[in-house]
Short mmCIF file of C-alpha atoms and ligand atoms in Angstrom, two decimals:
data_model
loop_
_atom_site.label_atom_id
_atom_site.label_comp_id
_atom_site.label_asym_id
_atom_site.label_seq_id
_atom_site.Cartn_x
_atom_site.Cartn_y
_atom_site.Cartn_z
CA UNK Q 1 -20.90 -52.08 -44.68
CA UNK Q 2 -22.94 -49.42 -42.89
CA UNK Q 3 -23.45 -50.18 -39.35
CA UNK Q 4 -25.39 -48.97 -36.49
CA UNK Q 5 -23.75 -49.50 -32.67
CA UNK Q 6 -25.94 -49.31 -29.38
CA UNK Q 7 -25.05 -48.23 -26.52
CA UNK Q 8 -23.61 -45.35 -24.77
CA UNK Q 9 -20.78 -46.65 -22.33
CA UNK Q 10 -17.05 -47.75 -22.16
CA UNK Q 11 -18.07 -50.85 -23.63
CA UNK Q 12 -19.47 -49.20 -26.67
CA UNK Q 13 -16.15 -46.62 -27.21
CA UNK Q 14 -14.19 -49.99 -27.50
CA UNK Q 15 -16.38 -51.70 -29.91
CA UNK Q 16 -16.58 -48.75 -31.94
CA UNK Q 17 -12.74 -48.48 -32.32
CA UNK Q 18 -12.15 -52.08 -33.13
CA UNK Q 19 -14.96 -51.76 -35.96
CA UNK Q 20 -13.78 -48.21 -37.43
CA UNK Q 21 -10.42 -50.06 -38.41
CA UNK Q 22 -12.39 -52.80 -40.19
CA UNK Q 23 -12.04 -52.43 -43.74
CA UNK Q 24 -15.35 -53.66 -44.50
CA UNK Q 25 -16.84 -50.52 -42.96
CA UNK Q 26 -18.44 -47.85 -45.21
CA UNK Q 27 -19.64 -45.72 -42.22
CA UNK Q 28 -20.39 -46.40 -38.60
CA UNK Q 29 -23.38 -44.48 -36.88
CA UNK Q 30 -24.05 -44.59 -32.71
CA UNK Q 31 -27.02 -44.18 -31.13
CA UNK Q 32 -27.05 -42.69 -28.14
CA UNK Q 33 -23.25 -42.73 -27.92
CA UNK Q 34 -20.94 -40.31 -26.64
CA UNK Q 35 -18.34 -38.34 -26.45
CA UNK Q 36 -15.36 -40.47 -27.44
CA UNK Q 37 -17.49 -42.25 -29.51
CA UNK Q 38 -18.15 -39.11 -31.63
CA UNK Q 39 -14.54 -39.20 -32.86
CA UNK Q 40 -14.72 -42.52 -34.76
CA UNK Q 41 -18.72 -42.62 -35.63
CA UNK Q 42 -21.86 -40.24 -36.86
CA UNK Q 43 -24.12 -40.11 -33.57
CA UNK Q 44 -27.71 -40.32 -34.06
CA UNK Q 45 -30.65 -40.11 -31.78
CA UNK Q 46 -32.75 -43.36 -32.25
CA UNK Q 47 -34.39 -44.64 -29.37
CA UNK Q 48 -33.17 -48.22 -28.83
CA UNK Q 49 -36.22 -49.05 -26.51
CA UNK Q 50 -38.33 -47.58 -29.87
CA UNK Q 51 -38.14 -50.49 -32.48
CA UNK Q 52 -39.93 -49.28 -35.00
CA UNK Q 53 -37.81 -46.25 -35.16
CA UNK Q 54 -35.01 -48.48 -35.00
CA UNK Q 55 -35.70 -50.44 -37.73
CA UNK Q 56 -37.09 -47.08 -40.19
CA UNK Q 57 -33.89 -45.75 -39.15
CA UNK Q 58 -31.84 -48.95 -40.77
CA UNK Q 59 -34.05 -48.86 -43.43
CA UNK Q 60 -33.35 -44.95 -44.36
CA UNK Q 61 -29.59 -45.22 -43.80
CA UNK Q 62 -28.89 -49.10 -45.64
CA UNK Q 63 -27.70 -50.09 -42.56
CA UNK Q 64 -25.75 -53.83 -43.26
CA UNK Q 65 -25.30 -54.67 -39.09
CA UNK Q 66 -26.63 -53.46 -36.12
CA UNK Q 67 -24.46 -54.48 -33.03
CA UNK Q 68 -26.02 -54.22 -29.46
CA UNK Q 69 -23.63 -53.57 -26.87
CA UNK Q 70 -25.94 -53.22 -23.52
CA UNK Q 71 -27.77 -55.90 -22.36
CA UNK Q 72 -31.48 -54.25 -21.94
CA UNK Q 73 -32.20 -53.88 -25.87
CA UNK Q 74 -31.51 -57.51 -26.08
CA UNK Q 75 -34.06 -58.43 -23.38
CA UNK Q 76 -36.32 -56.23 -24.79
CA UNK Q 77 -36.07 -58.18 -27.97
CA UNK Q 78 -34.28 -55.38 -30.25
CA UNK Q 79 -32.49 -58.27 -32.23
CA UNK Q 80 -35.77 -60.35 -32.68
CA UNK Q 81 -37.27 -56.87 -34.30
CA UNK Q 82 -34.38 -56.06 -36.47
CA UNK Q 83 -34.49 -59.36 -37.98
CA UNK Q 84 -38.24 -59.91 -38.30
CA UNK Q 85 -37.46 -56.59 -40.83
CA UNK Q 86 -34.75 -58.21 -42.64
CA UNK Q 87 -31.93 -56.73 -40.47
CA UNK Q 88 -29.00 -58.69 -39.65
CA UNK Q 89 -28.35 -57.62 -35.86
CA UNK Q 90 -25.47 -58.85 -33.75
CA UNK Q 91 -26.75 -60.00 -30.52
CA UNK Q 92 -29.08 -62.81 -29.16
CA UNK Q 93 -32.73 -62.56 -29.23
CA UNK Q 94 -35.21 -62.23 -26.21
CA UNK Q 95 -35.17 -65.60 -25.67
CA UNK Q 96 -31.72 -66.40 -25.96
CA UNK Q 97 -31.08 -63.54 -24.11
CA UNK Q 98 -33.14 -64.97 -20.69
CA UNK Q 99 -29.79 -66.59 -20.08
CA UNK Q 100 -28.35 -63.44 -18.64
CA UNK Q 101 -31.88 -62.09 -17.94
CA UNK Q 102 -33.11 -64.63 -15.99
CA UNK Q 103 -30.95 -66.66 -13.67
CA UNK Q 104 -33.02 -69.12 -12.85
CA UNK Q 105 -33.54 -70.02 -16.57
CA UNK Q 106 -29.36 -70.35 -16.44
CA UNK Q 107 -30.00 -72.37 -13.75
CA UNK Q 108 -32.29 -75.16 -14.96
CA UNK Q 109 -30.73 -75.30 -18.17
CA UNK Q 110 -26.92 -76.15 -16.48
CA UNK Q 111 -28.91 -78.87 -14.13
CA UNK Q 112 -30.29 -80.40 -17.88
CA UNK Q 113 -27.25 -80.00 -19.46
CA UNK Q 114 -24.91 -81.08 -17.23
CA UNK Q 115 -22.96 -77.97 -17.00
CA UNK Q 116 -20.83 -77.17 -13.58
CA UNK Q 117 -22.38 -74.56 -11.71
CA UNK Q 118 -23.55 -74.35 -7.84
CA UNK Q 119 -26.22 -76.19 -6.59
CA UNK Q 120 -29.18 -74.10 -6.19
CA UNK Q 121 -32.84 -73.61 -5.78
CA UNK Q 122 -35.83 -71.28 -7.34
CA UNK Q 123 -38.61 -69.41 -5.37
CA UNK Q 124 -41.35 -67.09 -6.05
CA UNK Q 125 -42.12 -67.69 -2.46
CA UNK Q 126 -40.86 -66.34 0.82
CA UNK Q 127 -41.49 -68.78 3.22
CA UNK Q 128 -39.83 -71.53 0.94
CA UNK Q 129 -37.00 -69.65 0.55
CA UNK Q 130 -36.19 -68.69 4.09
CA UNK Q 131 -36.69 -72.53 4.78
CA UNK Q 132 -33.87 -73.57 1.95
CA UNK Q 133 -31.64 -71.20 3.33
CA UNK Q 134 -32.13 -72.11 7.14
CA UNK Q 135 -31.47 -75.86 5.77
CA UNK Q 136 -28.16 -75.37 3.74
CA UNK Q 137 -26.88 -72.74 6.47
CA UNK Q 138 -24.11 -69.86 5.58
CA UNK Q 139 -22.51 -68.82 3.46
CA UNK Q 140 -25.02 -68.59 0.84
CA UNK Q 141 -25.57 -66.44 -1.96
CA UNK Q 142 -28.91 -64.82 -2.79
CA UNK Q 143 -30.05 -63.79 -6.01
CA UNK Q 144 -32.59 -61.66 -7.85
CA UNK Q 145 -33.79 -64.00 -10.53
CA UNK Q 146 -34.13 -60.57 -13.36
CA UNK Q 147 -31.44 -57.84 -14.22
CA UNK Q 148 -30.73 -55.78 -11.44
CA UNK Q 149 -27.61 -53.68 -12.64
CA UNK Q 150 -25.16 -55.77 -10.74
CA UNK Q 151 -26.93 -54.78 -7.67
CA UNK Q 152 -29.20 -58.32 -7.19
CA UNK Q 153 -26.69 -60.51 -5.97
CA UNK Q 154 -25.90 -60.76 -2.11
CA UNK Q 155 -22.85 -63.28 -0.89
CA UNK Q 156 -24.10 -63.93 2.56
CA UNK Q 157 -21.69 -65.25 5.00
CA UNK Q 158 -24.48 -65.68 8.01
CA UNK Q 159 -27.78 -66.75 7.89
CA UNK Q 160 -29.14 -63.72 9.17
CA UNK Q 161 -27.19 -61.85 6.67
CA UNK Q 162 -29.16 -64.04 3.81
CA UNK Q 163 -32.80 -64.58 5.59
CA UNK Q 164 -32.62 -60.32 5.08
CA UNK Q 165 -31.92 -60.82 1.51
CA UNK Q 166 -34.52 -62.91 0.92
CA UNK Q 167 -36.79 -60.83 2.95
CA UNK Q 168 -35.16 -57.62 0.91
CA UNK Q 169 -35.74 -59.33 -2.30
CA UNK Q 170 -39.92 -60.41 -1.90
CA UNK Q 171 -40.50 -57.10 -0.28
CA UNK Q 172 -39.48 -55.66 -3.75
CA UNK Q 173 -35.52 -53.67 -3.29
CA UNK Q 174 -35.16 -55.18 -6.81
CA UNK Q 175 -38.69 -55.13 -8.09
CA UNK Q 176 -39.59 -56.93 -10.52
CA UNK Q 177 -36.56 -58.51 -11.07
CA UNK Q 178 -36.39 -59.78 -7.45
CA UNK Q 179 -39.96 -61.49 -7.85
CA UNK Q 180 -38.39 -64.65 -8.34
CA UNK Q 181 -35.23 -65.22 -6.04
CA UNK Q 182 -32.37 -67.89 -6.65
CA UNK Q 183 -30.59 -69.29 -3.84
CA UNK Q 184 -27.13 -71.27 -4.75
CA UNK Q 185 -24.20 -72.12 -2.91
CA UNK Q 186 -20.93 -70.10 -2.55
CA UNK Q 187 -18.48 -71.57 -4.55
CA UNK Q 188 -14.65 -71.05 -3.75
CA UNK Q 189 -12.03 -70.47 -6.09
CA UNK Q 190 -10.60 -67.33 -8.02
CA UNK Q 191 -13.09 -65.87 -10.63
CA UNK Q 192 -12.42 -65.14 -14.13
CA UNK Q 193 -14.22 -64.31 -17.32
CA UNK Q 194 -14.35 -65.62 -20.51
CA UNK Q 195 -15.97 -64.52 -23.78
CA UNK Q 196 -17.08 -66.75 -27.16
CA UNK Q 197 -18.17 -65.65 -30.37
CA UNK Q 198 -20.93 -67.86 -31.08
CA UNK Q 199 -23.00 -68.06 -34.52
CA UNK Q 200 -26.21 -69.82 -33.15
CA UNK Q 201 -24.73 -73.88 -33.56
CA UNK Q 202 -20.75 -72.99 -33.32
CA UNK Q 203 -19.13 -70.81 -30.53
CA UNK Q 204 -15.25 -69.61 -30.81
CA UNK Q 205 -13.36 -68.97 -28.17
CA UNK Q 206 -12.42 -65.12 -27.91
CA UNK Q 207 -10.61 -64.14 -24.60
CA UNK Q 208 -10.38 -64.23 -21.23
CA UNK Q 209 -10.17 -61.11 -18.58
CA UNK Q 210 -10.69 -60.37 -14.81
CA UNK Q 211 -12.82 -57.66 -13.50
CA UNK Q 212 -12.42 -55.71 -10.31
CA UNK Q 213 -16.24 -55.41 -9.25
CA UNK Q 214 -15.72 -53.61 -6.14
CA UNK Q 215 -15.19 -49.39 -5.24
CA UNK Q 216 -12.05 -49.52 -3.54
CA UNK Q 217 -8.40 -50.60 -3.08
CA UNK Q 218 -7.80 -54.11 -2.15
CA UNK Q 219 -11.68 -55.34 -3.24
CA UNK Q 220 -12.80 -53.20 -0.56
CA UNK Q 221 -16.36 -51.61 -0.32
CA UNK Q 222 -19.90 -51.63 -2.61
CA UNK Q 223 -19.86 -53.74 -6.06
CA UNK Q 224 -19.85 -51.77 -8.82
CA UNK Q 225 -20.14 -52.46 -13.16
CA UNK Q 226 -16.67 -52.58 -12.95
CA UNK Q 227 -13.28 -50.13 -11.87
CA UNK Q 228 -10.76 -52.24 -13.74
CA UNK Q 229 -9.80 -55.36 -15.66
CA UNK Q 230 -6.89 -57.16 -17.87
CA UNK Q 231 -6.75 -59.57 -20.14
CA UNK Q 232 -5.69 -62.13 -20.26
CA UNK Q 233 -6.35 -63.83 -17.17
CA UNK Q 234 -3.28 -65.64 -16.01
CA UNK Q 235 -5.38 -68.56 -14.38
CA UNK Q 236 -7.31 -68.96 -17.19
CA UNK Q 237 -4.54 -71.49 -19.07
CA UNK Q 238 -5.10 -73.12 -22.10
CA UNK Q 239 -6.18 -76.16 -20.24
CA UNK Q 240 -9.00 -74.71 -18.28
CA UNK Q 241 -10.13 -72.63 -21.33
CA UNK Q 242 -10.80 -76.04 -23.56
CA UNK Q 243 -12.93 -77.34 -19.95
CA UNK Q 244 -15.01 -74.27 -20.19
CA UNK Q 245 -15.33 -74.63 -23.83
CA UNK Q 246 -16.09 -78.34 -23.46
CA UNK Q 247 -17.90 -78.14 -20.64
CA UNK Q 248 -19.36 -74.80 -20.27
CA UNK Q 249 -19.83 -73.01 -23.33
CA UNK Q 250 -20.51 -76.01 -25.99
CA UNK Q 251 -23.24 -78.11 -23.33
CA UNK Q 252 -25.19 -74.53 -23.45
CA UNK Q 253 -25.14 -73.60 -27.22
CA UNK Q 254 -26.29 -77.50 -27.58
CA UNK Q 255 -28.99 -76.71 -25.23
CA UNK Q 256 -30.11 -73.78 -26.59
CA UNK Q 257 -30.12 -74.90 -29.93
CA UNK Q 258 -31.92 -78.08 -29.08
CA UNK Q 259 -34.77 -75.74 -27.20
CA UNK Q 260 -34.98 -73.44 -30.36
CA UNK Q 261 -33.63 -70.90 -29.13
CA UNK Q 262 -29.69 -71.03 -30.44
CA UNK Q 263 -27.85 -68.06 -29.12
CA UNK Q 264 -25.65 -65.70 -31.20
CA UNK Q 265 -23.86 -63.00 -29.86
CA UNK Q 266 -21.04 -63.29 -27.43
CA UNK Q 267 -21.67 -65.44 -24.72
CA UNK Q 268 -19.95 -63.59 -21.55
CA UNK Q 269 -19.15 -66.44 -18.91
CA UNK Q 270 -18.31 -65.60 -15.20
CA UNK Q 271 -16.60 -68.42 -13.76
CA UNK Q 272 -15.03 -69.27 -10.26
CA UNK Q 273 -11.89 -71.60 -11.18
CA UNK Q 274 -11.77 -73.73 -7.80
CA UNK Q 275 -9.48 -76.87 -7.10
CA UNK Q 276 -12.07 -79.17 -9.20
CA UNK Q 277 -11.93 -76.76 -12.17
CA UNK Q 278 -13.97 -74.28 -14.09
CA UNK Q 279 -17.75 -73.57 -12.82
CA UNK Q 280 -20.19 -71.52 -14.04
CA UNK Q 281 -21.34 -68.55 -11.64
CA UNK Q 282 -23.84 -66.33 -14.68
CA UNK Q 283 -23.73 -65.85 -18.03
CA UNK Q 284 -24.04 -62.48 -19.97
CA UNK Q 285 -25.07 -61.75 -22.84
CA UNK Q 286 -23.20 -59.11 -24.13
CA UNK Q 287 -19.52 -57.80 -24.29
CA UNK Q 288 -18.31 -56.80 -20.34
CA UNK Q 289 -18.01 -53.65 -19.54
CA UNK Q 290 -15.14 -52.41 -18.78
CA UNK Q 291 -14.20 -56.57 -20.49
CA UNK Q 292 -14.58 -55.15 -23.43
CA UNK Q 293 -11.77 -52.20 -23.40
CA UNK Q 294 -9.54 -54.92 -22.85
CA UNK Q 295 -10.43 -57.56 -25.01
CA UNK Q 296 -11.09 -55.87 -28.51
CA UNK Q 297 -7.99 -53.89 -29.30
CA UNK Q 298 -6.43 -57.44 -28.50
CA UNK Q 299 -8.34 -59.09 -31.59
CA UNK Q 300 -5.66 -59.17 -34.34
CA UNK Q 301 -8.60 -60.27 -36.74
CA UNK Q 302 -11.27 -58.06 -38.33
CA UNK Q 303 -13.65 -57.64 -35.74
CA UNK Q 304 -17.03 -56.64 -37.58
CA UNK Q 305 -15.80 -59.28 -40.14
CA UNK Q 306 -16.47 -61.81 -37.01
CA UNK Q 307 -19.24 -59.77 -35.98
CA UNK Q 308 -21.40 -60.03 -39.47
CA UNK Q 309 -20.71 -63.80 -39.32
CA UNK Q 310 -22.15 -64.32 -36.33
CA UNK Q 311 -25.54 -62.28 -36.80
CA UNK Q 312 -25.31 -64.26 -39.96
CA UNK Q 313 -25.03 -67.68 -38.33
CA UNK Q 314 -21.54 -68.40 -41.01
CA UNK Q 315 -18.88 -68.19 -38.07
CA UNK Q 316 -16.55 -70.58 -40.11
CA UNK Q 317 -13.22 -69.86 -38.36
CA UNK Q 318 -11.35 -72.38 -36.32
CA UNK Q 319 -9.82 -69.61 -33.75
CA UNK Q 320 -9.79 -66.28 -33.95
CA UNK Q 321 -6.43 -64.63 -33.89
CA UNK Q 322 -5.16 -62.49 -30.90
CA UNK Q 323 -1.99 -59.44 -30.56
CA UNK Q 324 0.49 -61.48 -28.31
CA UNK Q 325 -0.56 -58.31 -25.58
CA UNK Q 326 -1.99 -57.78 -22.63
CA UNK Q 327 -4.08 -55.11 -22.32
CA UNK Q 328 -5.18 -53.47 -18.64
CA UNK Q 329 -7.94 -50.50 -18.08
CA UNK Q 330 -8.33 -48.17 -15.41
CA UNK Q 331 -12.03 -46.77 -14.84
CA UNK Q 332 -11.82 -43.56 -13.35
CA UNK Q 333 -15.27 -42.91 -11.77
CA UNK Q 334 -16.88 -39.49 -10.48
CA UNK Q 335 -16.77 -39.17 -6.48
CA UNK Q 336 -20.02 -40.62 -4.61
CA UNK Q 337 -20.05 -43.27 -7.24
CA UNK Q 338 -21.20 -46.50 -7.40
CA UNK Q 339 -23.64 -44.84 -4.74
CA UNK Q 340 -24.39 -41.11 -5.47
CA UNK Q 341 -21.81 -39.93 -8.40
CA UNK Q 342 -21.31 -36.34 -8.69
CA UNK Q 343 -22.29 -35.14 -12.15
CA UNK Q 344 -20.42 -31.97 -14.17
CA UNK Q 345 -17.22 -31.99 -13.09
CA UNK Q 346 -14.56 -30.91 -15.06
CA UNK Q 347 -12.19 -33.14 -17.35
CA UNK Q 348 -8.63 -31.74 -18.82
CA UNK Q 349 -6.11 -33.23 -20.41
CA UNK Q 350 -7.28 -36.60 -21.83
CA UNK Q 351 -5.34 -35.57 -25.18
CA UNK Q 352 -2.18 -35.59 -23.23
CA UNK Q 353 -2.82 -39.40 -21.67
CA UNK Q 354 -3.73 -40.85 -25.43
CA UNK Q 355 -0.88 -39.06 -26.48
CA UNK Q 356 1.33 -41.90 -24.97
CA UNK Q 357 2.17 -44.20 -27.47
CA UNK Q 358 0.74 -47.54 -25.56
CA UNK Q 359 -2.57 -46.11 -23.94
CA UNK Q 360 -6.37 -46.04 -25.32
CA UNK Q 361 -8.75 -43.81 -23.48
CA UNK Q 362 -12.31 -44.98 -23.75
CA UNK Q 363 -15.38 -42.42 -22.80
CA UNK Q 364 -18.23 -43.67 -20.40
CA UNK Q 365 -20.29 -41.13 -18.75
CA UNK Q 366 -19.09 -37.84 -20.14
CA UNK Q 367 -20.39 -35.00 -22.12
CA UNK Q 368 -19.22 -31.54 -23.98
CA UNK Q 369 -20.45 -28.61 -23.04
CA UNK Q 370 -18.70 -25.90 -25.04
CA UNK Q 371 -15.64 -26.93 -25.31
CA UNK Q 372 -15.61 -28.53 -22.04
CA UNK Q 373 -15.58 -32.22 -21.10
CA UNK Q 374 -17.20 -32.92 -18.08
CA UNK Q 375 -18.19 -35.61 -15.91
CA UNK Q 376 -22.15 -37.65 -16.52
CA UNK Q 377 -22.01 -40.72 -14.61
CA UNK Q 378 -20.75 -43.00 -12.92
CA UNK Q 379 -17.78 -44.88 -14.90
CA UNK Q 380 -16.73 -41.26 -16.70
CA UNK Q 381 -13.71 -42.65 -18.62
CA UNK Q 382 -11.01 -45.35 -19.35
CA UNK Q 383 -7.55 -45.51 -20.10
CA UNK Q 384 -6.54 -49.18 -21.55
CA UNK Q 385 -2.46 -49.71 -21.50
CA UNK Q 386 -0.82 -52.42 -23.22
CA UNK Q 387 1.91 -54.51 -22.75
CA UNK Q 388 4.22 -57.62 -23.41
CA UNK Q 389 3.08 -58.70 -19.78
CA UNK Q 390 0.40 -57.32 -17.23
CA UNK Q 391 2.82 -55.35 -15.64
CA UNK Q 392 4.00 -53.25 -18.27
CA UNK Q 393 0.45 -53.16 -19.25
CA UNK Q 394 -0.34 -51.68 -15.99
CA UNK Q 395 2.83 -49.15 -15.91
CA UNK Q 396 1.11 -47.83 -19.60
CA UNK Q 397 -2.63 -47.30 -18.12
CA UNK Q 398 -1.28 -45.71 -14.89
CA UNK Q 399 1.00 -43.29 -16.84
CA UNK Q 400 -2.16 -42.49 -18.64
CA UNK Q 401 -4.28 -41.78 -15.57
CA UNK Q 402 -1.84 -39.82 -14.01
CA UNK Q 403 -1.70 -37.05 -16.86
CA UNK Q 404 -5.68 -36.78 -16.33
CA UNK Q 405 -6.88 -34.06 -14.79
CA UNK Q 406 -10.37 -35.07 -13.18
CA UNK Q 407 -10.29 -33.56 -9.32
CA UNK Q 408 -14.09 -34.52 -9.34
CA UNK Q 409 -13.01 -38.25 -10.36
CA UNK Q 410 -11.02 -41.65 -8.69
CA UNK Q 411 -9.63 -44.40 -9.13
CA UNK Q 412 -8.65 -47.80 -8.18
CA UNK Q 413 -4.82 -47.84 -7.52
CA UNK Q 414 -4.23 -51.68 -7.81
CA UNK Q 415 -5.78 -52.66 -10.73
CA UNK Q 416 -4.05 -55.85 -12.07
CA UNK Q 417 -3.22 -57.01 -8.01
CA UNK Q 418 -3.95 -60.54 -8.19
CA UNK Q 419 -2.31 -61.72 -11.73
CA UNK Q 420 0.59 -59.55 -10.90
CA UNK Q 421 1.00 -61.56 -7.12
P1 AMP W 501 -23.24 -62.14 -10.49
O1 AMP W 501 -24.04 -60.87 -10.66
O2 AMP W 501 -24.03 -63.40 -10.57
O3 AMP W 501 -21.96 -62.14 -11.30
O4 AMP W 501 -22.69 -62.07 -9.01
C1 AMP W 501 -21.93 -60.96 -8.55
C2 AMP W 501 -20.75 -61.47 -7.79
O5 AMP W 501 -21.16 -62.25 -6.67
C3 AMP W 501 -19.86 -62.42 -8.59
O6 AMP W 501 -18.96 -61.73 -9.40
C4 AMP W 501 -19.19 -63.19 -7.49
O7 AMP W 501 -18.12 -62.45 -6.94
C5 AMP W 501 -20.26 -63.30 -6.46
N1 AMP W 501 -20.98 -64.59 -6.59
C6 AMP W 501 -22.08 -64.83 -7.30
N2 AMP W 501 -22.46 -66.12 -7.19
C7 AMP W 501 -21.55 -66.71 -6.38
C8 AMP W 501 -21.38 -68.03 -5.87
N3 AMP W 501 -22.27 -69.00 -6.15
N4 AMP W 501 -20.34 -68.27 -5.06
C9 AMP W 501 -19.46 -67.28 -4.74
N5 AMP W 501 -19.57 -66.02 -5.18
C10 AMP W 501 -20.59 -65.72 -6.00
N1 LIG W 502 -17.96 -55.87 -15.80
C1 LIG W 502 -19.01 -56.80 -15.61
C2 LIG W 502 -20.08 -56.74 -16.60
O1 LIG W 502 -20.00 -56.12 -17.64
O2 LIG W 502 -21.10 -57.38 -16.37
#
């Protein structure tokens, strides 16, 4: 097969690993990609917001499966293009798409569907807002019905604290995103994600994983895409994956199917696992990011295999089979990130780190100039260790950071804290 991969980040470096080692692939192409990603595929420079070019660009090269990795194509409607030309495209289309890119759309369909989330209520108004908030009191959180890069989501613990969100929001800090504003109660528990292959009617359970969404040490400081994660989740046990399967992840495909609009992708589920089980906080769309670096090198199956079934709506499998590892990744960020990262800064001696016979390192924001690698963005790189056990996972990544030489970059020193308490 000849495929085509979008996307540029962490996220993308993974997927294009796990689908160089398929042996279904003829060649693998990468548009924008990067650095990393230039090892295992042929970059090209097709504009993914540009679907006409997109789909000449399948056309010229055969291309058998596109596979979207970031989540704006698929709002855009990249998949509904691809396939309109006869282009099998892994990924959900614009409308199945609205249930990471609109939360209130999540929202109404989990209230018809009987799928456990918060309670919640929509506004395009101010003044109604302000009014639900001042009635269900603090804490609260405060959403940005659109994508918002993370950034739309405020857990309020007072009222004033949530009355500024919703003022924030309607005077435009998200913009059009934050036209529409969803208010829903905080939910208590431990959170956890969890990823299904789905086909359009069937979804298969893939994995679990925890993120680390915020800067600093000890979930300390600004939210961010993402400075760590493992997988699997420890509290994610067999018993509360068939709930959100039963009661999460089947309810939805049923409803979108039944509004003709079936979703195929991978449906991404963050989930706060309280005393009464599983409940559904968002969906995404899309692989996580930096989910993904630990969940794909787990797959012991052949992942554009699964892929090419989905986009093809022929997901016959009963499970798909996982390496009895866990698998932990360190982001290593430039300084001044999430807020202000400092760009160009220098990179040494990532050979050295996937030199170690249990470490991965996956490229983000970086870029060659000469033969320098240096630092452009945010999330710059990842090292992935693996394991028999979280720990030893952990021990593997950290060995890896520690022979990178990035004095522009950080990192999060306790990645893997709460499964390993
Ligand atoms: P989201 O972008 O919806 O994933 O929200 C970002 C983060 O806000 C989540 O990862 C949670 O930590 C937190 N959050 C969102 N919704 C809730 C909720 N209803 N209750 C508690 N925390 C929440
Ligand atoms: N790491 C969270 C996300 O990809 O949305």
């Amino acid at each position: 097969m000849n495929v085509l991969l979008i996307g540029s980040g962490g996220r993308e470096h993974a997927l294009a690993n796990a689908i160089s080692i398929s042996p279904r692939l003829t060649k693998l192409f990468c548009a924008p990609g990067n650095p990393g990603i230039a090892a295992v595929a042929e970059i090209v420079s097709v504009d993914a917001s540009d679907h006409p070019a997109v789909v000449n660009f399948c056309r010229l090269m055969k291309i058998d499966l596109v596979v979207v990795g970031p989540e704006q194509p698929l709002v855009e409607g990249l998949v509904d293009a691809l396939e309109t030309a006869g282009v099998s495209a892994f990924g959900p289309s614009k409308a199945a798409a609205q249930l990471e890119g609109s939360k209130g759309f999540t929202k109404d369909l989990c209230a018809r569907a009987n799928i456990p989330t918060g309670a919640y209520g929509r506004f395009s108004n101010r003044d109604a807002a302000l009014a639900y908030v001042r009635k269900a009191g603090a804490p609260i959180v405060v959403k940005a019905d659109g994508l918002a890069a993370g950034k739309g989501v405020v857990v309020a613990t007072s009222l004033a604290e949530a009355e500024a969100a919703v003022r924030a929001c309607f005077e435009g800090a998200f913009g059009a995103a934050g036209a529409e504003v969803v208010i829903e109660d905080f939910l208590e528990g431990e959170e956890a994600s969890f990823f299904a292959l789905c086909d359009g009617v069937r979804a298969i359970a893939l994995a679990s994983a925890q993120d680390h969404k915020r800067v600093g040490d000890g979930d300390k400081g600004p939210n961010t895409g993402g400075m760590g994660a493992y997988s699997p989740a420890p509290i994610m046990t067999s018993e509360i994956e068939t709930r959100v399967m039963r009661e999460i992840v089947q309810p939805t495909m049923a409803a979108m199917a039944a509004a003709g609009t079936p979703f195929k992708g991978v449906l991404f589920a963050g989930l706060m696992i309280g005393a009464d089980g599983p409940k559904l906080i968002e969906f995404n769309t899309r692989f996580g990011d930096p989910e993904a670096q630990v969940i794909l090198p787990r797959v012991a199956d052949d992942l554009l295999a699964l892929l090419a079934s989905c986009a093809r709506g022929q997901l016959n499998v009963e499970r798909i089979a996982l390496k009895p590892l866990s698998a932990l990744t360190v982001v290593l960020a430039a300084k001044g990130y999430p807020a202000a990262p400092q760009k160009g800064g220098e990179i040494r001696c990532v050979d050295l780190a996937a030199a170690l016979p249990d470490v991965v390192v996956t490229h983000a924001g970086t870029k060659r100039i000469g033969d320098k690698l240096v630092a452009n963005g945010g999330r710059v790189l990842n090292v992935t260790g693996f394991g028999l056990d979280v720990r030893a996972a952990r021990e593997n990544a950290y060995a890896g950071v520690d022979r990178i030489d990035f004095p522009g970059g950080f990192c999060r020193r306790d990645i893997g804290w709460r499964a390993l308490e």
